[in-house]
């Protein structure tokens, strides 16, 4: 097991999802999985300790114009994983 100092967002996200999905309704779990799939290309290989406000700002800029509901779902998922 990798130490938490080198834990990537992808690893943390999978741990988080495996922990919380059992308490979710199917639709909620699918929505969170979809949000994670959108977040992983940007944050996946980044060590959690290196995720900063600047990293998040770059993700927001890269996200571009998307539906507010989609953005909010992804942002809420990002916050939940990092919390």
PDB file of N, CA and C in Angstrom:
ATOM      1  N   UNK A   1       0.850  -1.195   0.000  1.00  0.00           N
ATOM      2  CA  UNK A   1       0.000   0.000   0.000  1.00  0.00           C
ATOM      3  C   UNK A   1       0.886   1.245   0.000  1.00  0.00           C
ATOM      4  N   UNK A   2       0.589   2.134  -0.917  1.00  0.00           N
ATOM      5  CA  UNK A   2       1.367   3.374  -0.980  1.00  0.00           C
ATOM      6  C   UNK A   2       1.057   4.226   0.243  1.00  0.00           C
ATOM      7  N   UNK A   3       2.032   4.948   0.695  1.00  0.00           N
ATOM      8  CA  UNK A   3       1.812   5.869   1.800  1.00  0.00           C
ATOM      9  C   UNK A   3       0.926   7.015   1.353  1.00  0.00           C
ATOM     10  N   UNK A   4       0.286   7.659   2.288  1.00  0.00           N
ATOM     11  CA  UNK A   4      -0.616   8.752   1.936  1.00  0.00           C
ATOM     12  C   UNK A   4       0.122   9.919   1.304  1.00  0.00           C
ATOM     13  N   UNK A   5       1.412  10.016   1.500  1.00  0.00           N
ATOM     14  CA  UNK A   5       2.171  11.128   0.927  1.00  0.00           C
ATOM     15  C   UNK A   5       2.237  11.042  -0.590  1.00  0.00           C
ATOM     16  N   UNK A   6       2.120   9.830  -1.160  1.00  0.00           N
ATOM     17  CA  UNK A   6       2.178   9.694  -2.607  1.00  0.00           C
ATOM     18  C   UNK A   6       0.846   9.240  -3.206  1.00  0.00           C
ATOM     19  N   UNK A   7      -0.195   9.273  -2.424  1.00  0.00           N
ATOM     20  CA  UNK A   7      -1.517   8.847  -2.870  1.00  0.00           C
ATOM     21  C   UNK A   7      -2.019   9.769  -3.980  1.00  0.00           C
ATOM     22  N   UNK A   8      -2.401   9.189  -5.114  1.00  0.00           N
ATOM     23  CA  UNK A   8      -2.908  10.005  -6.212  1.00  0.00           C
ATOM     24  C   UNK A   8      -4.403  10.238  -6.053  1.00  0.00           C
ATOM     25  N   UNK A   9      -4.895  11.232  -6.767  1.00  0.00           N
ATOM     26  CA  UNK A   9      -6.330  11.506  -6.739  1.00  0.00           C
ATOM     27  C   UNK A   9      -7.108  10.278  -7.183  1.00  0.00           C
ATOM     28  N   UNK A  10      -6.638   9.608  -8.215  1.00  0.00           N
ATOM     29  CA  UNK A  10      -7.316   8.420  -8.725  1.00  0.00           C
ATOM     30  C   UNK A  10      -7.454   7.357  -7.641  1.00  0.00           C
ATOM     31  N   UNK A  11      -6.378   7.098  -6.923  1.00  0.00           N
ATOM     32  CA  UNK A  11      -6.416   6.099  -5.850  1.00  0.00           C
ATOM     33  C   UNK A  11      -7.377   6.513  -4.743  1.00  0.00           C
ATOM     34  N   UNK A  12      -7.305   7.767  -4.339  1.00  0.00           N
ATOM     35  CA  UNK A  12      -8.200   8.261  -3.300  1.00  0.00           C
ATOM     36  C   UNK A  12      -9.650   8.222  -3.762  1.00  0.00           C
ATOM     37  N   UNK A  13      -9.894   8.622  -5.006  1.00  0.00           N
ATOM     38  CA  UNK A  13     -11.254   8.643  -5.543  1.00  0.00           C
ATOM     39  C   UNK A  13     -11.859   7.241  -5.552  1.00  0.00           C
ATOM     40  N   UNK A  14     -11.070   6.248  -5.949  1.00  0.00           N
ATOM     41  CA  UNK A  14     -11.580   4.870  -5.973  1.00  0.00           C
ATOM     42  C   UNK A  14     -11.870   4.374  -4.567  1.00  0.00           C
ATOM     43  N   UNK A  15     -11.002   4.686  -3.619  1.00  0.00           N
ATOM     44  CA  UNK A  15     -11.258   4.317  -2.215  1.00  0.00           C
ATOM     45  C   UNK A  15     -12.537   4.976  -1.719  1.00  0.00           C
ATOM     46  N   UNK A  16     -12.671   6.264  -2.010  1.00  0.00           N
ATOM     47  CA  UNK A  16     -13.857   6.998  -1.585  1.00  0.00           C
ATOM     48  C   UNK A  16     -15.113   6.389  -2.189  1.00  0.00           C
ATOM     49  N   UNK A  17     -15.103   6.150  -3.491  1.00  0.00           N
ATOM     50  CA  UNK A  17     -16.288   5.630  -4.164  1.00  0.00           C
ATOM     51  C   UNK A  17     -16.658   4.243  -3.628  1.00  0.00           C
ATOM     52  N   UNK A  18     -15.665   3.387  -3.426  1.00  0.00           N
ATOM     53  CA  UNK A  18     -15.939   2.051  -2.886  1.00  0.00           C
ATOM     54  C   UNK A  18     -16.559   2.128  -1.499  1.00  0.00           C
ATOM     55  N   UNK A  19     -16.210   3.153  -0.737  1.00  0.00           N
ATOM     56  CA  UNK A  19     -16.747   3.330   0.613  1.00  0.00           C
ATOM     57  C   UNK A  19     -18.179   3.859   0.597  1.00  0.00           C
ATOM     58  N   UNK A  20     -18.460   4.832  -0.261  1.00  0.00           N
ATOM     59  CA  UNK A  20     -19.765   5.508  -0.199  1.00  0.00           C
ATOM     60  C   UNK A  20     -20.849   4.924  -1.103  1.00  0.00           C
ATOM     61  N   UNK A  21     -20.469   4.196  -2.136  1.00  0.00           N
ATOM     62  CA  UNK A  21     -21.474   3.766  -3.115  1.00  0.00           C
ATOM     63  C   UNK A  21     -22.513   2.820  -2.539  1.00  0.00           C
ATOM     64  N   UNK A  22     -22.143   2.062  -1.536  1.00  0.00           N
ATOM     65  CA  UNK A  22     -23.084   1.097  -0.968  1.00  0.00           C
ATOM     66  C   UNK A  22     -24.245   1.769  -0.254  1.00  0.00           C
ATOM     67  N   UNK A  23     -24.057   2.981   0.187  1.00  0.00           N
ATOM     68  CA  UNK A  23     -25.127   3.707   0.862  1.00  0.00           C
ATOM     69  C   UNK A  23     -25.930   4.604  -0.069  1.00  0.00           C
ATOM     70  N   UNK A  24     -25.644   4.539  -1.365  1.00  0.00           N
ATOM     71  CA  UNK A  24     -26.310   5.406  -2.343  1.00  0.00           C
ATOM     72  C   UNK A  24     -27.362   4.640  -3.131  1.00  0.00           C
ATOM     73  N   UNK A  25     -28.342   5.387  -3.589  1.00  0.00           N
ATOM     74  CA  UNK A  25     -29.277   4.824  -4.553  1.00  0.00           C
ATOM     75  C   UNK A  25     -28.516   4.628  -5.857  1.00  0.00           C
ATOM     76  N   UNK A  26     -29.011   3.721  -6.702  1.00  0.00           N
ATOM     77  CA  UNK A  26     -28.317   3.423  -7.963  1.00  0.00           C
ATOM     78  C   UNK A  26     -28.084   4.675  -8.806  1.00  0.00           C
ATOM     79  N   UNK A  27     -29.089   5.530  -8.913  1.00  0.00           N
ATOM     80  CA  UNK A  27     -28.954   6.737  -9.738  1.00  0.00           C
ATOM     81  C   UNK A  27     -27.874   7.662  -9.180  1.00  0.00           C
ATOM     82  N   UNK A  28     -27.801   7.784  -7.874  1.00  0.00           N
ATOM     83  CA  UNK A  28     -26.779   8.632  -7.246  1.00  0.00           C
ATOM     84  C   UNK A  28     -25.391   8.061  -7.476  1.00  0.00           C
ATOM     85  N   UNK A  29     -25.252   6.744  -7.358  1.00  0.00           N
ATOM     86  CA  UNK A  29     -23.957   6.110  -7.587  1.00  0.00           C
ATOM     87  C   UNK A  29     -23.523   6.301  -9.038  1.00  0.00           C
ATOM     88  N   UNK A  30     -24.457   6.172  -9.978  1.00  0.00           N
ATOM     89  CA  UNK A  30     -24.117   6.380 -11.396  1.00  0.00           C
ATOM     90  C   UNK A  30     -23.688   7.824 -11.642  1.00  0.00           C
ATOM     91  N   UNK A  31     -24.372   8.777 -11.011  1.00  0.00           N
ATOM     92  CA  UNK A  31     -24.036  10.194 -11.177  1.00  0.00           C
ATOM     93  C   UNK A  31     -22.638  10.487 -10.621  1.00  0.00           C
ATOM     94  N   UNK A  32     -22.326   9.922  -9.456  1.00  0.00           N
ATOM     95  CA  UNK A  32     -20.997  10.134  -8.859  1.00  0.00           C
ATOM     96  C   UNK A  32     -19.913   9.464  -9.708  1.00  0.00           C
ATOM     97  N   UNK A  33     -20.202   8.258 -10.226  1.00  0.00           N
ATOM     98  CA  UNK A  33     -19.228   7.563 -11.072  1.00  0.00           C
ATOM     99  C   UNK A  33     -18.966   8.372 -12.334  1.00  0.00           C
ATOM    100  N   UNK A  34     -20.031   8.918 -12.910  1.00  0.00           N
ATOM    101  CA  UNK A  34     -19.892   9.744 -14.109  1.00  0.00           C
ATOM    102  C   UNK A  34     -19.040  10.977 -13.812  1.00  0.00           C
ATOM    103  N   UNK A  35     -19.296  11.609 -12.684  1.00  0.00           N
ATOM    104  CA  UNK A  35     -18.516  12.795 -12.294  1.00  0.00           C
ATOM    105  C   UNK A  35     -17.041  12.413 -12.107  1.00  0.00           C
ATOM    106  N   UNK A  36     -16.790  11.277 -11.461  1.00  0.00           N
ATOM    107  CA  UNK A  36     -15.402  10.840 -11.283  1.00  0.00           C
ATOM    108  C   UNK A  36     -14.732  10.605 -12.626  1.00  0.00           C
ATOM    109  N   UNK A  37     -15.458   9.998 -13.558  1.00  0.00           N
ATOM    110  CA  UNK A  37     -14.889   9.737 -14.879  1.00  0.00           C
ATOM    111  C   UNK A  37     -14.504  11.032 -15.593  1.00  0.00           C
ATOM    112  N   UNK A  38     -15.220  12.112 -15.311  1.00  0.00           N
ATOM    113  CA  UNK A  38     -14.879  13.415 -15.904  1.00  0.00           C
ATOM    114  C   UNK A  38     -13.704  14.069 -15.174  1.00  0.00           C
ATOM    115  N   UNK A  39     -13.575  13.807 -13.878  1.00  0.00           N
ATOM    116  CA  UNK A  39     -12.501  14.405 -13.081  1.00  0.00           C
ATOM    117  C   UNK A  39     -11.157  13.695 -13.268  1.00  0.00           C
ATOM    118  N   UNK A  40     -11.201  12.387 -13.486  1.00  0.00           N
ATOM    119  CA  UNK A  40      -9.960  11.609 -13.534  1.00  0.00           C
ATOM    120  C   UNK A  40      -8.972  12.034 -14.618  1.00  0.00           C
ATOM    121  N   UNK A  41      -9.406  12.410 -15.828  1.00  0.00           N
ATOM    122  CA  UNK A  41      -8.407  12.844 -16.810  1.00  0.00           C
ATOM    123  C   UNK A  41      -7.584  14.055 -16.346  1.00  0.00           C
ATOM    124  N   UNK A  42      -8.188  14.924 -15.550  1.00  0.00           N
ATOM    125  CA  UNK A  42      -7.466  16.122 -15.097  1.00  0.00           C
ATOM    126  C   UNK A  42      -6.692  15.874 -13.798  1.00  0.00           C
ATOM    127  N   UNK A  43      -7.311  15.182 -12.848  1.00  0.00           N
ATOM    128  CA  UNK A  43      -6.714  15.029 -11.517  1.00  0.00           C
ATOM    129  C   UNK A  43      -6.111  13.657 -11.246  1.00  0.00           C
ATOM    130  N   UNK A  44      -6.435  12.657 -12.064  1.00  0.00           N
ATOM    131  CA  UNK A  44      -6.119  11.259 -11.767  1.00  0.00           C
ATOM    132  C   UNK A  44      -4.721  10.960 -11.290  1.00  0.00           C
ATOM    133  N   UNK A  45      -3.710  11.418 -12.005  1.00  0.00           N
ATOM    134  CA  UNK A  45      -2.327  11.074 -11.650  1.00  0.00           C
ATOM    135  C   UNK A  45      -1.679  12.071 -10.685  1.00  0.00           C
ATOM    136  N   UNK A  46      -2.415  13.106 -10.329  1.00  0.00           N
ATOM    137  CA  UNK A  46      -1.869  14.142  -9.443  1.00  0.00           C
ATOM    138  C   UNK A  46      -1.869  13.634  -7.996  1.00  0.00           C
ATOM    139  N   UNK A  47      -0.730  13.702  -7.326  1.00  0.00           N
ATOM    140  CA  UNK A  47      -0.734  13.359  -5.897  1.00  0.00           C
ATOM    141  C   UNK A  47      -1.695  14.296  -5.153  1.00  0.00           C
ATOM    142  N   UNK A  48      -2.468  13.725  -4.247  1.00  0.00           N
ATOM    143  CA  UNK A  48      -3.467  14.507  -3.515  1.00  0.00           C
ATOM    144  C   UNK A  48      -2.837  15.723  -2.845  1.00  0.00           C
ATOM    145  N   UNK A  49      -1.652  15.548  -2.318  1.00  0.00           N
ATOM    146  CA  UNK A  49      -0.987  16.665  -1.617  1.00  0.00           C
ATOM    147  C   UNK A  49      -0.656  17.825  -2.555  1.00  0.00           C
ATOM    148  N   UNK A  50      -0.647  17.568  -3.866  1.00  0.00           N
ATOM    149  CA  UNK A  50      -0.324  18.614  -4.838  1.00  0.00           C
ATOM    150  C   UNK A  50      -1.553  19.301  -5.432  1.00  0.00           C
ATOM    151  N   UNK A  51      -2.729  18.890  -5.018  1.00  0.00           N
ATOM    152  CA  UNK A  51      -3.943  19.531  -5.536  1.00  0.00           C
ATOM    153  C   UNK A  51      -4.166  20.817  -4.748  1.00  0.00           C
ATOM    154  N   UNK A  52      -4.103  21.926  -5.475  1.00  0.00           N
ATOM    155  CA  UNK A  52      -4.220  23.246  -4.865  1.00  0.00           C
ATOM    156  C   UNK A  52      -5.372  24.012  -5.514  1.00  0.00           C
ATOM    157  N   UNK A  53      -5.610  25.194  -5.024  1.00  0.00           N
ATOM    158  CA  UNK A  53      -6.624  26.051  -5.639  1.00  0.00           C
ATOM    159  C   UNK A  53      -6.271  26.307  -7.100  1.00  0.00           C
ATOM    160  N   UNK A  54      -5.005  26.451  -7.401  1.00  0.00           N
ATOM    161  CA  UNK A  54      -4.554  26.680  -8.783  1.00  0.00           C
ATOM    162  C   UNK A  54      -4.875  25.467  -9.665  1.00  0.00           C
ATOM    163  N   UNK A  55      -4.673  24.258  -9.139  1.00  0.00           N
ATOM    164  CA  UNK A  55      -5.008  23.037  -9.875  1.00  0.00           C
ATOM    165  C   UNK A  55      -6.502  23.013 -10.184  1.00  0.00           C
ATOM    166  N   UNK A  56      -7.303  23.384  -9.193  1.00  0.00           N
ATOM    167  CA  UNK A  56      -8.756  23.409  -9.374  1.00  0.00           C
ATOM    168  C   UNK A  56      -9.166  24.497 -10.356  1.00  0.00           C
ATOM    169  N   UNK A  57      -8.527  25.636 -10.304  1.00  0.00           N
ATOM    170  CA  UNK A  57      -8.817  26.718 -11.255  1.00  0.00           C
ATOM    171  C   UNK A  57      -8.515  26.275 -12.691  1.00  0.00           C
ATOM    172  N   UNK A  58      -7.420  25.533 -12.863  1.00  0.00           N
ATOM    173  CA  UNK A  58      -7.063  25.028 -14.193  1.00  0.00           C
ATOM    174  C   UNK A  58      -8.123  24.047 -14.685  1.00  0.00           C
ATOM    175  N   UNK A  59      -8.636  23.208 -13.783  1.00  0.00           N
ATOM    176  CA  UNK A  59      -9.707  22.282 -14.143  1.00  0.00           C
ATOM    177  C   UNK A  59     -10.961  23.049 -14.572  1.00  0.00           C
ATOM    178  N   UNK A  60     -11.323  24.081 -13.821  1.00  0.00           N
ATOM    179  CA  UNK A  60     -12.504  24.883 -14.152  1.00  0.00           C
ATOM    180  C   UNK A  60     -12.333  25.515 -15.534  1.00  0.00           C
ATOM    181  N   UNK A  61     -11.158  26.068 -15.799  1.00  0.00           N
ATOM    182  CA  UNK A  61     -10.895  26.696 -17.099  1.00  0.00           C
ATOM    183  C   UNK A  61     -10.980  25.664 -18.225  1.00  0.00           C
ATOM    184  N   UNK A  62     -10.482  24.474 -17.961  1.00  0.00           N
ATOM    185  CA  UNK A  62     -10.481  23.416 -18.969  1.00  0.00           C
ATOM    186  C   UNK A  62     -11.880  22.846 -19.202  1.00  0.00           C
ATOM    187  N   UNK A  63     -12.713  22.894 -18.177  1.00  0.00           N
ATOM    188  CA  UNK A  63     -14.066  22.340 -18.270  1.00  0.00           C
ATOM    189  C   UNK A  63     -14.881  23.083 -19.325  1.00  0.00           C
ATOM    190  N   UNK A  64     -14.649  24.385 -19.414  1.00  0.00           N
ATOM    191  CA  UNK A  64     -15.359  25.172 -20.416  1.00  0.00           C
ATOM    192  C   UNK A  64     -16.841  25.290 -20.111  1.00  0.00           C
ATOM    193  N   UNK A  65     -17.598  25.523 -21.151  1.00  0.00           N
ATOM    194  CA  UNK A  65     -19.041  25.709 -20.991  1.00  0.00           C
ATOM    195  C   UNK A  65     -19.726  24.350 -20.901  1.00  0.00           C
ATOM    196  N   UNK A  66     -20.268  24.073 -19.751  1.00  0.00           N
ATOM    197  CA  UNK A  66     -21.069  22.865 -19.577  1.00  0.00           C
ATOM    198  C   UNK A  66     -22.287  23.268 -18.745  1.00  0.00           C
ATOM    199  N   UNK A  67     -23.244  22.387 -18.687  1.00  0.00           N
ATOM    200  CA  UNK A  67     -24.457  22.681 -17.922  1.00  0.00           C
ATOM    201  C   UNK A  67     -24.088  22.897 -16.451  1.00  0.00           C
ATOM    202  N   UNK A  68     -24.777  23.824 -15.825  1.00  0.00           N
ATOM    203  CA  UNK A  68     -24.507  24.126 -14.414  1.00  0.00           C
ATOM    204  C   UNK A  68     -24.665  22.883 -13.549  1.00  0.00           C
ATOM    205  N   UNK A  69     -25.653  22.075 -13.837  1.00  0.00           N
ATOM    206  CA  UNK A  69     -25.883  20.865 -13.060  1.00  0.00           C
ATOM    207  C   UNK A  69     -24.697  19.900 -13.182  1.00  0.00           C
ATOM    208  N   UNK A  70     -24.146  19.786 -14.380  1.00  0.00           N
ATOM    209  CA  UNK A  70     -22.985  18.924 -14.607  1.00  0.00           C
ATOM    210  C   UNK A  70     -21.782  19.448 -13.833  1.00  0.00           C
ATOM    211  N   UNK A  71     -21.520  20.746 -13.946  1.00  0.00           N
ATOM    212  CA  UNK A  71     -20.402  21.352 -13.228  1.00  0.00           C
ATOM    213  C   UNK A  71     -20.563  21.165 -11.722  1.00  0.00           C
ATOM    214  N   UNK A  72     -21.763  21.431 -11.210  1.00  0.00           N
ATOM    215  CA  UNK A  72     -22.005  21.305  -9.772  1.00  0.00           C
ATOM    216  C   UNK A  72     -21.811  19.872  -9.292  1.00  0.00           C
ATOM    217  N   UNK A  73     -22.241  18.910 -10.080  1.00  0.00           N
ATOM    218  CA  UNK A  73     -22.067  17.497  -9.718  1.00  0.00           C
ATOM    219  C   UNK A  73     -20.588  17.138  -9.649  1.00  0.00           C
ATOM    220  N   UNK A  74     -19.830  17.587 -10.633  1.00  0.00           N
ATOM    221  CA  UNK A  74     -18.396  17.310 -10.640  1.00  0.00           C
ATOM    222  C   UNK A  74     -17.695  18.018  -9.486  1.00  0.00           C
ATOM    223  N   UNK A  75     -18.056  19.271  -9.249  1.00  0.00           N
ATOM    224  CA  UNK A  75     -17.433  20.026  -8.150  1.00  0.00           C
ATOM    225  C   UNK A  75     -17.762  19.384  -6.800  1.00  0.00           C
ATOM    226  N   UNK A  76     -19.019  18.990  -6.600  1.00  0.00           N
ATOM    227  CA  UNK A  76     -19.412  18.349  -5.343  1.00  0.00           C
ATOM    228  C   UNK A  76     -18.678  17.026  -5.145  1.00  0.00           C
ATOM    229  N   UNK A  77     -18.494  16.294  -6.232  1.00  0.00           N
ATOM    230  CA  UNK A  77     -17.776  15.024  -6.144  1.00  0.00           C
ATOM    231  C   UNK A  77     -16.310  15.262  -5.802  1.00  0.00           C
ATOM    232  N   UNK A  78     -15.694  16.246  -6.442  1.00  0.00           N
ATOM    233  CA  UNK A  78     -14.309  16.601  -6.139  1.00  0.00           C
ATOM    234  C   UNK A  78     -14.157  16.952  -4.660  1.00  0.00           C
ATOM    235  N   UNK A  79     -15.065  17.784  -4.172  1.00  0.00           N
ATOM    236  CA  UNK A  79     -15.008  18.179  -2.752  1.00  0.00           C
ATOM    237  C   UNK A  79     -15.193  16.986  -1.831  1.00  0.00           C
ATOM    238  N   UNK A  80     -16.118  16.093  -2.180  1.00  0.00           N
ATOM    239  CA  UNK A  80     -16.370  14.923  -1.337  1.00  0.00           C
ATOM    240  C   UNK A  80     -15.156  14.006  -1.278  1.00  0.00           C
ATOM    241  N   UNK A  81     -14.498  13.805  -2.411  1.00  0.00           N
ATOM    242  CA  UNK A  81     -13.310  12.946  -2.441  1.00  0.00           C
ATOM    243  C   UNK A  81     -12.201  13.550  -1.593  1.00  0.00           C
ATOM    244  N   UNK A  82     -12.006  14.854  -1.698  1.00  0.00           N
ATOM    245  CA  UNK A  82     -10.903  15.517  -0.987  1.00  0.00           C
ATOM    246  C   UNK A  82     -11.207  15.811   0.483  1.00  0.00           C
ATOM    247  N   UNK A  83     -12.454  15.701   0.875  1.00  0.00           N
ATOM    248  CA  UNK A  83     -12.862  16.011   2.246  1.00  0.00           C
ATOM    249  C   UNK A  83     -12.363  14.987   3.234  1.00  0.00           C
TER     250      UNK A  83
END
